[in-house]
CSV table of C-alpha atoms and ligand atoms in Angstrom, one decimal:
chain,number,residue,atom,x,y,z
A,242,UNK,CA,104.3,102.8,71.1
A,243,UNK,CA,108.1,102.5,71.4
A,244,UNK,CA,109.4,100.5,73.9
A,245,UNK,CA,111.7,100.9,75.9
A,246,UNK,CA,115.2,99.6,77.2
A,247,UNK,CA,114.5,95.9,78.9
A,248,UNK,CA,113.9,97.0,82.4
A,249,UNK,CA,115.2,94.9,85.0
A,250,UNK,CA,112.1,94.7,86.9
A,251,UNK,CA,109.0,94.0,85.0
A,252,UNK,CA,106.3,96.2,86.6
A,253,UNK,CA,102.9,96.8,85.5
A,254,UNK,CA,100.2,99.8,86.3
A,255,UNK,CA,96.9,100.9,84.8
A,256,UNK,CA,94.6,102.8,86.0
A,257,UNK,CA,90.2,103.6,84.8
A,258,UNK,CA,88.4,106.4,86.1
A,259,UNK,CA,85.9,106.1,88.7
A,260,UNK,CA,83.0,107.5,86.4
A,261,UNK,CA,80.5,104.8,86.1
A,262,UNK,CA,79.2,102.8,83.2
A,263,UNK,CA,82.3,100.7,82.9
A,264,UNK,CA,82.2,98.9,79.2
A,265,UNK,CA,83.6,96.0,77.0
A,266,UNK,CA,86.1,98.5,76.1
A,267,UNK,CA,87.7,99.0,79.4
A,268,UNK,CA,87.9,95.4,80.1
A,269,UNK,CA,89.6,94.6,76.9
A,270,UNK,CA,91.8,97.8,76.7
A,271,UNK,CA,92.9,98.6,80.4
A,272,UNK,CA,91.6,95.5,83.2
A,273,UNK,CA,92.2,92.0,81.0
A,274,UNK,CA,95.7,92.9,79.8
A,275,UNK,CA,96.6,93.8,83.4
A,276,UNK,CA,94.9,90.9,84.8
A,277,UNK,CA,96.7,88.3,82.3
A,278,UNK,CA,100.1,89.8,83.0
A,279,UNK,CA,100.1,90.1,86.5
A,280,UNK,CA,102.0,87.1,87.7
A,281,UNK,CA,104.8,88.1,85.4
A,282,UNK,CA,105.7,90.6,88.6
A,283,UNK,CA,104.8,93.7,90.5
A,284,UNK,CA,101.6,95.2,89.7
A,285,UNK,CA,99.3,98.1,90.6
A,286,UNK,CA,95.4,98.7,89.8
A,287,UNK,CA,94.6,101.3,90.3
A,288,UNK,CA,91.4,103.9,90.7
A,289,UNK,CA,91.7,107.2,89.1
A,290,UNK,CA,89.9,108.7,91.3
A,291,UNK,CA,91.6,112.2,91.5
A,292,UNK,CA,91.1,112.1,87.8
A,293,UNK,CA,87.2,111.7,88.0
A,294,UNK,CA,87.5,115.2,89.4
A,295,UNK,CA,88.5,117.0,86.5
A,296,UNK,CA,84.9,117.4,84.6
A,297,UNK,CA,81.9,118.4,86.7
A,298,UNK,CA,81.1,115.8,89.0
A,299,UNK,CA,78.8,114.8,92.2
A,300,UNK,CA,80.8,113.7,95.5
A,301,UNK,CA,78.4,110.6,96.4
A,302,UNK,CA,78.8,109.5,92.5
A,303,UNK,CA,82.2,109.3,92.3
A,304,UNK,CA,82.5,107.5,96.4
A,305,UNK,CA,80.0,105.1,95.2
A,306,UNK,CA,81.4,104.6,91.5
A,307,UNK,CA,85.1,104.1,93.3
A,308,UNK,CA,83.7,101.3,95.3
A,309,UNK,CA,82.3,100.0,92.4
A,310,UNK,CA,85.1,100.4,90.4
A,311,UNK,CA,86.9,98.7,93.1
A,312,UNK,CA,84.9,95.0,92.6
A,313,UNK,CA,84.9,95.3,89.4
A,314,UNK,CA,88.5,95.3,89.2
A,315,UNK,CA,88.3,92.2,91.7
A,316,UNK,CA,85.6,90.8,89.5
A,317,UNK,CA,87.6,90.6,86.6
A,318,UNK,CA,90.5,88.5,88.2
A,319,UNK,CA,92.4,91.3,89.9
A,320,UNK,CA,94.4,89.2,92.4
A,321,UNK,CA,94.6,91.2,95.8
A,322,UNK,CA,97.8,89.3,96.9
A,323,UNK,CA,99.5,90.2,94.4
A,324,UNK,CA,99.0,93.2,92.9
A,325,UNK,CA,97.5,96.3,95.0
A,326,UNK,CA,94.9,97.8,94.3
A,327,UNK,CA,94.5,101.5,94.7
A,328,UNK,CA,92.9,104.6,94.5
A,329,UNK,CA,95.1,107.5,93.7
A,330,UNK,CA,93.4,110.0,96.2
A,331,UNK,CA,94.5,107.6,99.1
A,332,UNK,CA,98.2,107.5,98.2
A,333,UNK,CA,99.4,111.6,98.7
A,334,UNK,CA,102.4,111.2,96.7
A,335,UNK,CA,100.7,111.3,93.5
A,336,UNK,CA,99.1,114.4,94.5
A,337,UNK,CA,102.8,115.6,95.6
A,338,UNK,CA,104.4,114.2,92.4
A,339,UNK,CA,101.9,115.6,90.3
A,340,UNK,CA,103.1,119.0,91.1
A,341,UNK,CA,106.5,118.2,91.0
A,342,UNK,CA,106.1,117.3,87.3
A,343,UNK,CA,104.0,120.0,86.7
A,344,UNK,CA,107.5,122.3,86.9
A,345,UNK,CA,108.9,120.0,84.5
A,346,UNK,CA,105.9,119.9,82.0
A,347,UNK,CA,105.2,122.6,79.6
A,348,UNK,CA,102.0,124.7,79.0
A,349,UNK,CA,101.9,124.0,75.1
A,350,UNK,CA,102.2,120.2,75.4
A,351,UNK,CA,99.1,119.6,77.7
A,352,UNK,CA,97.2,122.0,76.0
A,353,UNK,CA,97.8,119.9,72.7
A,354,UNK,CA,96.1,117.2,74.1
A,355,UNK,CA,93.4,115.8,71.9
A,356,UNK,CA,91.3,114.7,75.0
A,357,UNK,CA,91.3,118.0,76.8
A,358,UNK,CA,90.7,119.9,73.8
A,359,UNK,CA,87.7,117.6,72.7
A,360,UNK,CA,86.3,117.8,76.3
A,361,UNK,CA,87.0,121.5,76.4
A,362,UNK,CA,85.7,122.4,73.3
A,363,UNK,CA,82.4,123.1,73.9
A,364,UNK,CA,83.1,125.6,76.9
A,365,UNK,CA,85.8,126.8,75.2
A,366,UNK,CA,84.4,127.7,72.1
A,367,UNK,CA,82.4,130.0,73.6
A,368,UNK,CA,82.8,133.8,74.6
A,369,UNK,CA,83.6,133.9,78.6
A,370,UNK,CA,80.2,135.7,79.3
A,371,UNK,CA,78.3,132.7,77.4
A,372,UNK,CA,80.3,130.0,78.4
A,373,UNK,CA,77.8,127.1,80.0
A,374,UNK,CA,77.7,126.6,84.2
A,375,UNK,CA,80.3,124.0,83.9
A,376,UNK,CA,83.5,125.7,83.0
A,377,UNK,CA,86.6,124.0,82.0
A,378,UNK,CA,88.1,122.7,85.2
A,379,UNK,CA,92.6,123.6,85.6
A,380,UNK,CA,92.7,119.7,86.6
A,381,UNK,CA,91.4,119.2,82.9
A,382,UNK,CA,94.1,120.9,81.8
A,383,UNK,CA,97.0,119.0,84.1
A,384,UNK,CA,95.6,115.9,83.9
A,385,UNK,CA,97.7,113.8,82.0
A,386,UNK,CA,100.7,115.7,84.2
A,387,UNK,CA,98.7,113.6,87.3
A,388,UNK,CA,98.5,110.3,85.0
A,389,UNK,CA,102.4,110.8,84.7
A,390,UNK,CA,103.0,111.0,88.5
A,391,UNK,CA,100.5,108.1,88.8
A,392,UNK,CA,102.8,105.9,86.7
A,393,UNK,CA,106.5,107.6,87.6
A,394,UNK,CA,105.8,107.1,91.1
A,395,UNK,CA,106.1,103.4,91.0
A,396,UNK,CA,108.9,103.1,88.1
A,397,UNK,CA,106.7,100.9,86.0
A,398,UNK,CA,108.0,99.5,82.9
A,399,UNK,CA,104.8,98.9,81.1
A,400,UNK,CA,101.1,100.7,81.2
A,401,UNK,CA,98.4,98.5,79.9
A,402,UNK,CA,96.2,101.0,78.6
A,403,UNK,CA,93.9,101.2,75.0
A,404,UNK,CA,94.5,103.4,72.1
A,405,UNK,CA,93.0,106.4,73.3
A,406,UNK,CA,95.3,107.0,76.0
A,407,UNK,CA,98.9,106.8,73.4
A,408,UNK,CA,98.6,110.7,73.7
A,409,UNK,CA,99.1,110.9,77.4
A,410,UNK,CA,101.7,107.8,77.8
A,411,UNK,CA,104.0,109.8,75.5
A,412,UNK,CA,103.4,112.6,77.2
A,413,UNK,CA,104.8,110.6,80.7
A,414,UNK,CA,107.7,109.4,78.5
A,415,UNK,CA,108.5,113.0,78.1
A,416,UNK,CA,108.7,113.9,81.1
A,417,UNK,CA,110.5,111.5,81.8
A,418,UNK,CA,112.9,111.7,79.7
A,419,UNK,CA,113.7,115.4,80.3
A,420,UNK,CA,113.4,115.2,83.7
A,421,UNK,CA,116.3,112.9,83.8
A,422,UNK,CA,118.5,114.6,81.4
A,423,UNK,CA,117.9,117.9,83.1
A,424,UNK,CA,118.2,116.4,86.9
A,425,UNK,CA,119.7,112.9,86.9
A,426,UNK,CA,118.5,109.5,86.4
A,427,UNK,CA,114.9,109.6,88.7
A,428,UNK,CA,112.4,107.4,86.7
A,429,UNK,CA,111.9,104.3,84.9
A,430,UNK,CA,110.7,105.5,81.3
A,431,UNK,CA,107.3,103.6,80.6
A,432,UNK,CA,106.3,101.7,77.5
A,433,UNK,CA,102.8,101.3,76.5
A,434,UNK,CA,100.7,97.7,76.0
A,435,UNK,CA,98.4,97.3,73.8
A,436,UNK,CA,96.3,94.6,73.4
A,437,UNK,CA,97.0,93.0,69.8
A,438,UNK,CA,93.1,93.2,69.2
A,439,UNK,CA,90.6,95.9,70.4
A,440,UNK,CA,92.6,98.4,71.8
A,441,UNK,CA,90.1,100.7,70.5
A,442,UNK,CA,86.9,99.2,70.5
A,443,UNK,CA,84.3,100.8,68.2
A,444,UNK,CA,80.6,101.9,69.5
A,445,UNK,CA,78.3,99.6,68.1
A,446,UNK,CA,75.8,101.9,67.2
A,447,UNK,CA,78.3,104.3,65.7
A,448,UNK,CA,81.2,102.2,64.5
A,449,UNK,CA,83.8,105.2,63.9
A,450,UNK,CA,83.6,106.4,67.4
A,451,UNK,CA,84.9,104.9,70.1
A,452,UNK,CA,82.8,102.6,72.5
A,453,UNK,CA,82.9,105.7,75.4
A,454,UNK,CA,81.1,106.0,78.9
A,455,UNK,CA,80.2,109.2,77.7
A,456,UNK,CA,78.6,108.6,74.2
A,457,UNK,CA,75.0,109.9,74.1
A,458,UNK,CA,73.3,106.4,73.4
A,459,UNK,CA,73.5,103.2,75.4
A,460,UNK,CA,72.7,101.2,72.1
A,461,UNK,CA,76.5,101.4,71.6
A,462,UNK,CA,78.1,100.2,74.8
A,463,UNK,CA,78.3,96.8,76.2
A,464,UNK,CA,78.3,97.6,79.9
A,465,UNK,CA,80.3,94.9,82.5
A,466,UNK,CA,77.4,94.4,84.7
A,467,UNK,CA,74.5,94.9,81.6
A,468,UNK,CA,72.3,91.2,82.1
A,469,UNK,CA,72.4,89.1,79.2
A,470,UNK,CA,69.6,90.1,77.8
A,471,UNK,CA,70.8,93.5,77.2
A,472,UNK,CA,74.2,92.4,76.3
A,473,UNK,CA,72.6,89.9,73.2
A,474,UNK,CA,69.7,92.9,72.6
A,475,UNK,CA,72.7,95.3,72.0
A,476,UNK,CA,74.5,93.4,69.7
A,477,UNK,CA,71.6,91.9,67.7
A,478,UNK,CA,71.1,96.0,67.0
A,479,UNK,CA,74.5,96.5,66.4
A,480,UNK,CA,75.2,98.8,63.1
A,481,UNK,CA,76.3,96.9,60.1
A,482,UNK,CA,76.1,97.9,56.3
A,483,UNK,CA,74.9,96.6,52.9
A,484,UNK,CA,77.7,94.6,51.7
A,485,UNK,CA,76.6,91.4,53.1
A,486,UNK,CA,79.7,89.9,53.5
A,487,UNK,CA,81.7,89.1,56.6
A,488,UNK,CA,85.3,90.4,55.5
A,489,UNK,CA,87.8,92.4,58.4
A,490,UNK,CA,87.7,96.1,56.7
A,491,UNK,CA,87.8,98.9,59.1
A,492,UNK,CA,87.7,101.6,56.1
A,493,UNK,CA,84.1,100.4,54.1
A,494,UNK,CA,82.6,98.0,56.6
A,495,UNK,CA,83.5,99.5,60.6
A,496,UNK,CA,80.8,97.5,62.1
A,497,UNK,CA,81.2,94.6,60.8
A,498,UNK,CA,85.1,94.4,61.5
A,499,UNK,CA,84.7,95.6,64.9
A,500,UNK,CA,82.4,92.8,65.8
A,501,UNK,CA,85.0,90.5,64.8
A,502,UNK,CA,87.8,92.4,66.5
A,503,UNK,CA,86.0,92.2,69.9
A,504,UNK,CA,85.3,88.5,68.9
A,505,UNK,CA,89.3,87.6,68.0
A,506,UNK,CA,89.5,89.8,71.7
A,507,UNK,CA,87.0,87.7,73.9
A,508,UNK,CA,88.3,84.0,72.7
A,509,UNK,CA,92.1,84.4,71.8
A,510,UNK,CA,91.9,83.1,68.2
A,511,UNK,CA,91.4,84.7,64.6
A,512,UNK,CA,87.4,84.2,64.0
A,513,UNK,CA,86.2,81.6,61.8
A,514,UNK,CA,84.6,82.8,58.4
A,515,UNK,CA,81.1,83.6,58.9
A,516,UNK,CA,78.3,83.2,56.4
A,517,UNK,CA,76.3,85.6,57.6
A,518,UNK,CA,75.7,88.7,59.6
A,519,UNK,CA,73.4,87.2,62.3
A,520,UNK,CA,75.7,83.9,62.4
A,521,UNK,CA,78.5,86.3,63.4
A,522,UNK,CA,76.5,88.5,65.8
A,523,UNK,CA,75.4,85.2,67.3
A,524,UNK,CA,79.2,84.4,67.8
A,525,UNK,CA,79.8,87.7,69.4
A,526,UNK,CA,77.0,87.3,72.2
A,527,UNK,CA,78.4,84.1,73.4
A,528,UNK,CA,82.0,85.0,73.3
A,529,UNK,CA,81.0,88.2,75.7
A,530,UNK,CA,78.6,86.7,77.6
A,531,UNK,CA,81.1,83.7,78.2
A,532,UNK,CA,83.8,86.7,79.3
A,533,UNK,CA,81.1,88.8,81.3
A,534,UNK,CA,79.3,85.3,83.0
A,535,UNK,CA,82.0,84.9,86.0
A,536,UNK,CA,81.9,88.7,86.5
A,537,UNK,CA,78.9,89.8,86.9
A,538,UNK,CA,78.7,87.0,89.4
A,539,UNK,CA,81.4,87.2,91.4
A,540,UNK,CA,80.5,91.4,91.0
A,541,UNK,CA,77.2,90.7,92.8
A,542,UNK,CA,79.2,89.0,96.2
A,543,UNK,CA,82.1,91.4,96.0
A,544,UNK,CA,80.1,94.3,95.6
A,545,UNK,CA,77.4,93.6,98.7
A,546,UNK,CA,80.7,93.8,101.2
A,547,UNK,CA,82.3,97.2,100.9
A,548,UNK,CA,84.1,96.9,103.5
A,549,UNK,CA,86.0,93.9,102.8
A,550,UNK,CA,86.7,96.3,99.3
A,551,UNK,CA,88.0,99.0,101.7
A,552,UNK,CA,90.6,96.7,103.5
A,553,UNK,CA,91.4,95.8,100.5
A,554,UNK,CA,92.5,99.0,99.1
A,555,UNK,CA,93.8,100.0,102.4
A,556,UNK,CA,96.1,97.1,101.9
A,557,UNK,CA,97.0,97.9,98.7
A,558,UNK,CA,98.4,101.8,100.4
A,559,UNK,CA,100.4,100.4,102.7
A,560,UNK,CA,102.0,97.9,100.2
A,561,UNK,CA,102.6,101.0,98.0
A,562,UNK,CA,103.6,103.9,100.2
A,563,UNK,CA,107.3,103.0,100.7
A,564,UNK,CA,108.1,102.9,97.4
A,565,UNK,CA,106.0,105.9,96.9
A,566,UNK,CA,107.3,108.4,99.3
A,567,UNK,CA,111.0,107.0,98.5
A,568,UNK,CA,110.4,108.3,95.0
A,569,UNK,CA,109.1,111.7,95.6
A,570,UNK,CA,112.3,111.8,98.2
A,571,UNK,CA,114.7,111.3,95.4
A,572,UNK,CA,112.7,113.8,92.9
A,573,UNK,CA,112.7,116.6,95.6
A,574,UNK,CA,116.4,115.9,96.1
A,575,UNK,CA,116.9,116.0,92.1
A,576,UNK,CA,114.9,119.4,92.0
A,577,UNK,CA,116.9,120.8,95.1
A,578,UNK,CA,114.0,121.1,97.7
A,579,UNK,CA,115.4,120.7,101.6
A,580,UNK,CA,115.3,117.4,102.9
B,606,AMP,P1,88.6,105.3,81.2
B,606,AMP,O1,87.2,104.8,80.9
B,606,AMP,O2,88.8,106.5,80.4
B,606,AMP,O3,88.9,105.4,82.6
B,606,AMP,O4,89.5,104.2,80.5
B,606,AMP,C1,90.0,103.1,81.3
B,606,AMP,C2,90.8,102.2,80.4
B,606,AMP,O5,90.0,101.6,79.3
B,606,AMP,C3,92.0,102.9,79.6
B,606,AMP,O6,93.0,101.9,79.5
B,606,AMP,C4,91.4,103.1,78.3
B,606,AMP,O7,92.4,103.2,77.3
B,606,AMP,C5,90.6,101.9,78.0
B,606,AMP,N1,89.5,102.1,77.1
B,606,AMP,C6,88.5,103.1,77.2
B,606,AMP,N2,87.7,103.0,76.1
B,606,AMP,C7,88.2,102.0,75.3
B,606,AMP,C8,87.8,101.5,74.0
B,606,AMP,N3,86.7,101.9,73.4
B,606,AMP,N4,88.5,100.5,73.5
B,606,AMP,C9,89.6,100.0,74.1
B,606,AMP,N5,90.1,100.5,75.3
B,606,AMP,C10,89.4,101.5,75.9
B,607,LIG,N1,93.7,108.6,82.0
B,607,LIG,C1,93.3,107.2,82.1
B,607,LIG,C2,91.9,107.1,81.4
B,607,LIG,O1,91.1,108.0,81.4
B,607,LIG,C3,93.2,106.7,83.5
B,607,LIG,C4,94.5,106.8,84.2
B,607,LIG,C5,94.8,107.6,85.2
B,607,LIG,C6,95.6,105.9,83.9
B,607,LIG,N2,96.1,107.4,85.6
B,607,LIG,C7,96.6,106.3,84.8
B,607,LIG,C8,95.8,104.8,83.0
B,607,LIG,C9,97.9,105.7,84.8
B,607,LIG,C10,97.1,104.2,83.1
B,607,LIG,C11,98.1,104.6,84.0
B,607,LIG,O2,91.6,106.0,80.8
């Protein structure tokens, strides 16, 4: 990702959908790099709860996995006093901003979007008549024009986010871009973060896809609040190959070098060299149980005292708003809507 002119303040957003079955992948990808950044100045966590709407979805789900969402975030070291934590729903500028943008963004370059064509594919593959009960949603399509307002609205310098979301961090540079060229200087161009190691962790049971909420088998996925036994269970089964040597080779030996990816990811260092394949595996399970240990505890207090997470996220709003709703002020203005 190419990074941008030094910003003069250093502010930080990411945001995770509110769709369940949170996984190693988001903590290492989107939460930790926020988390270990966040004293280094303004930041925002936030829910992507408007984005949970855009596949087919059940109301009491989506409340309950926001709420979730929201103490996992806490969980993980999200400090409330000094970054805010929101959901996108609750702050109506990004809905407001999201159209805005929309007249800025152009049909061709959301549609090229590798996420919504992969999670389109099936329904649009089909003739209309045979298409399945879920068609493809509009949001689906606008989606990362929602993920731009999300960030824009805030003029954040960097977006910790994993690998799988470079596609739609360019596309908010875009935007960006040409909406400032075309209407005067409105927003702070973003630059990506990625974490140096696993910001694309691998499934474990499938080593060339990525570990994914939605893959079709929980064999792959280390879930955040999975109990230990499951977490060492899952990685004892983990995929490997025939080689029989511990060497860092994505191409021939994807299992192998992802388990020491999210290894050099949990502890900080370059692993050690391993002798064998259950020495290593061994490794592994400590290194995420020793990251997952405080969470899932301080998960289980945070998570029986929703309301204490709704004052929290209420808090987070009002810290927001000004600097939200001065920000779709100066974009109207830009775009010549009456004051
Ligand atoms: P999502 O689950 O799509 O809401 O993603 C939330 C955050 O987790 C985003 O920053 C993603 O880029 C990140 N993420 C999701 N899956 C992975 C993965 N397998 N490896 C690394 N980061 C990931
Ligand atoms: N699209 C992101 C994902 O699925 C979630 C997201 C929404 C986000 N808005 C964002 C991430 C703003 C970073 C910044 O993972």
């Amino acid at each position: 990702m190419t990074a941008t002119a030094a910003p003069t303040v250093t502010t930080r957003l990411t945001g995770l959908q509110p769709t369940g079955g949170l996984h190693l992948g988001n903590l290492l990808g989107g939460i930790r790099p926020l988390v270990e950044s966040q004293y280094a100045g303004p930041s925002i966590a936030m829910i992507a709860d408007l984005h949970a709407l855009t596949m087919e979805h059940d109301p009491a789900k989506v409340r309950a996995a926001s709420l979730e969402l929201a103490a996992v975030l806490l969980a993980a070291g999200v400090d409330p006093q000094h970054t805010a934590l929101i959901a996108n729903s609750q702050v109506p500028e990004h809905s407001e901003l999201h159209y805005l943008l929309e007249c800025v963004a152009n049909y061709g370059e959301v549609a090229r979007m590798i996420q919504f064509k992969e999670k389109s594919a099936e329904a649009l593959s089909k003739p209309f008549g045979l298409r399945p009960k879920s068609p493809v949603r509009l949001s689906l399509l606008t989606y990362p024009v929602l993920m731009a307002a999300d960030i824009l609205l805030y003029d954040i310098a960097f977006v910790p986010v994993g690998e799988d979301q470079n596609q739609h961090l360019e596309l908010a540079r875009t935007i960006a871009t040409r909406f400032n060229a075309r209407y005067g200087t409105t927003f702070t161009v973003p630059a990506g973060v990625r974490p140096e190691k696993a910001a694309r962790v691998m499934d474990l049971a499938e080593p060339t896809r990525k570990m994914s909420k939605s893959s079709p088998s929980a064999a792959g996925r280390i879930g955040l609040l999975d109990p230990p036994e499951v977490v060492r269970r899952t990685i004892a089964r983990a995929v490997t190959d025939g080689v029989g040597e511990v060497r860092d080779d994505p191409e021939n030996q994807p299992g192998i070098s992802n388990l020491l990816g999210i290894l050099a990811a949990c502890t900080g260092e370059p692993p050690r060299a391993f002798t064998s394949y259950g020495e290593l595996k061994r490794e592994v399970t400590d290194a995420v149980e020793a990251l997952l240990a405080p969470i899932r505890a301080r998960y289980a207090s945070l998570s029986a005292d929703p309301a204490y997470l709704r004052s929290v996220l209420a808090e987070g709003k009002t810290r927001v708003r000004p600097v939200a709703s001065e920000t779709v002020r100066r974009t109207r203005a830009a775009l010549g809507l009456l004051d």
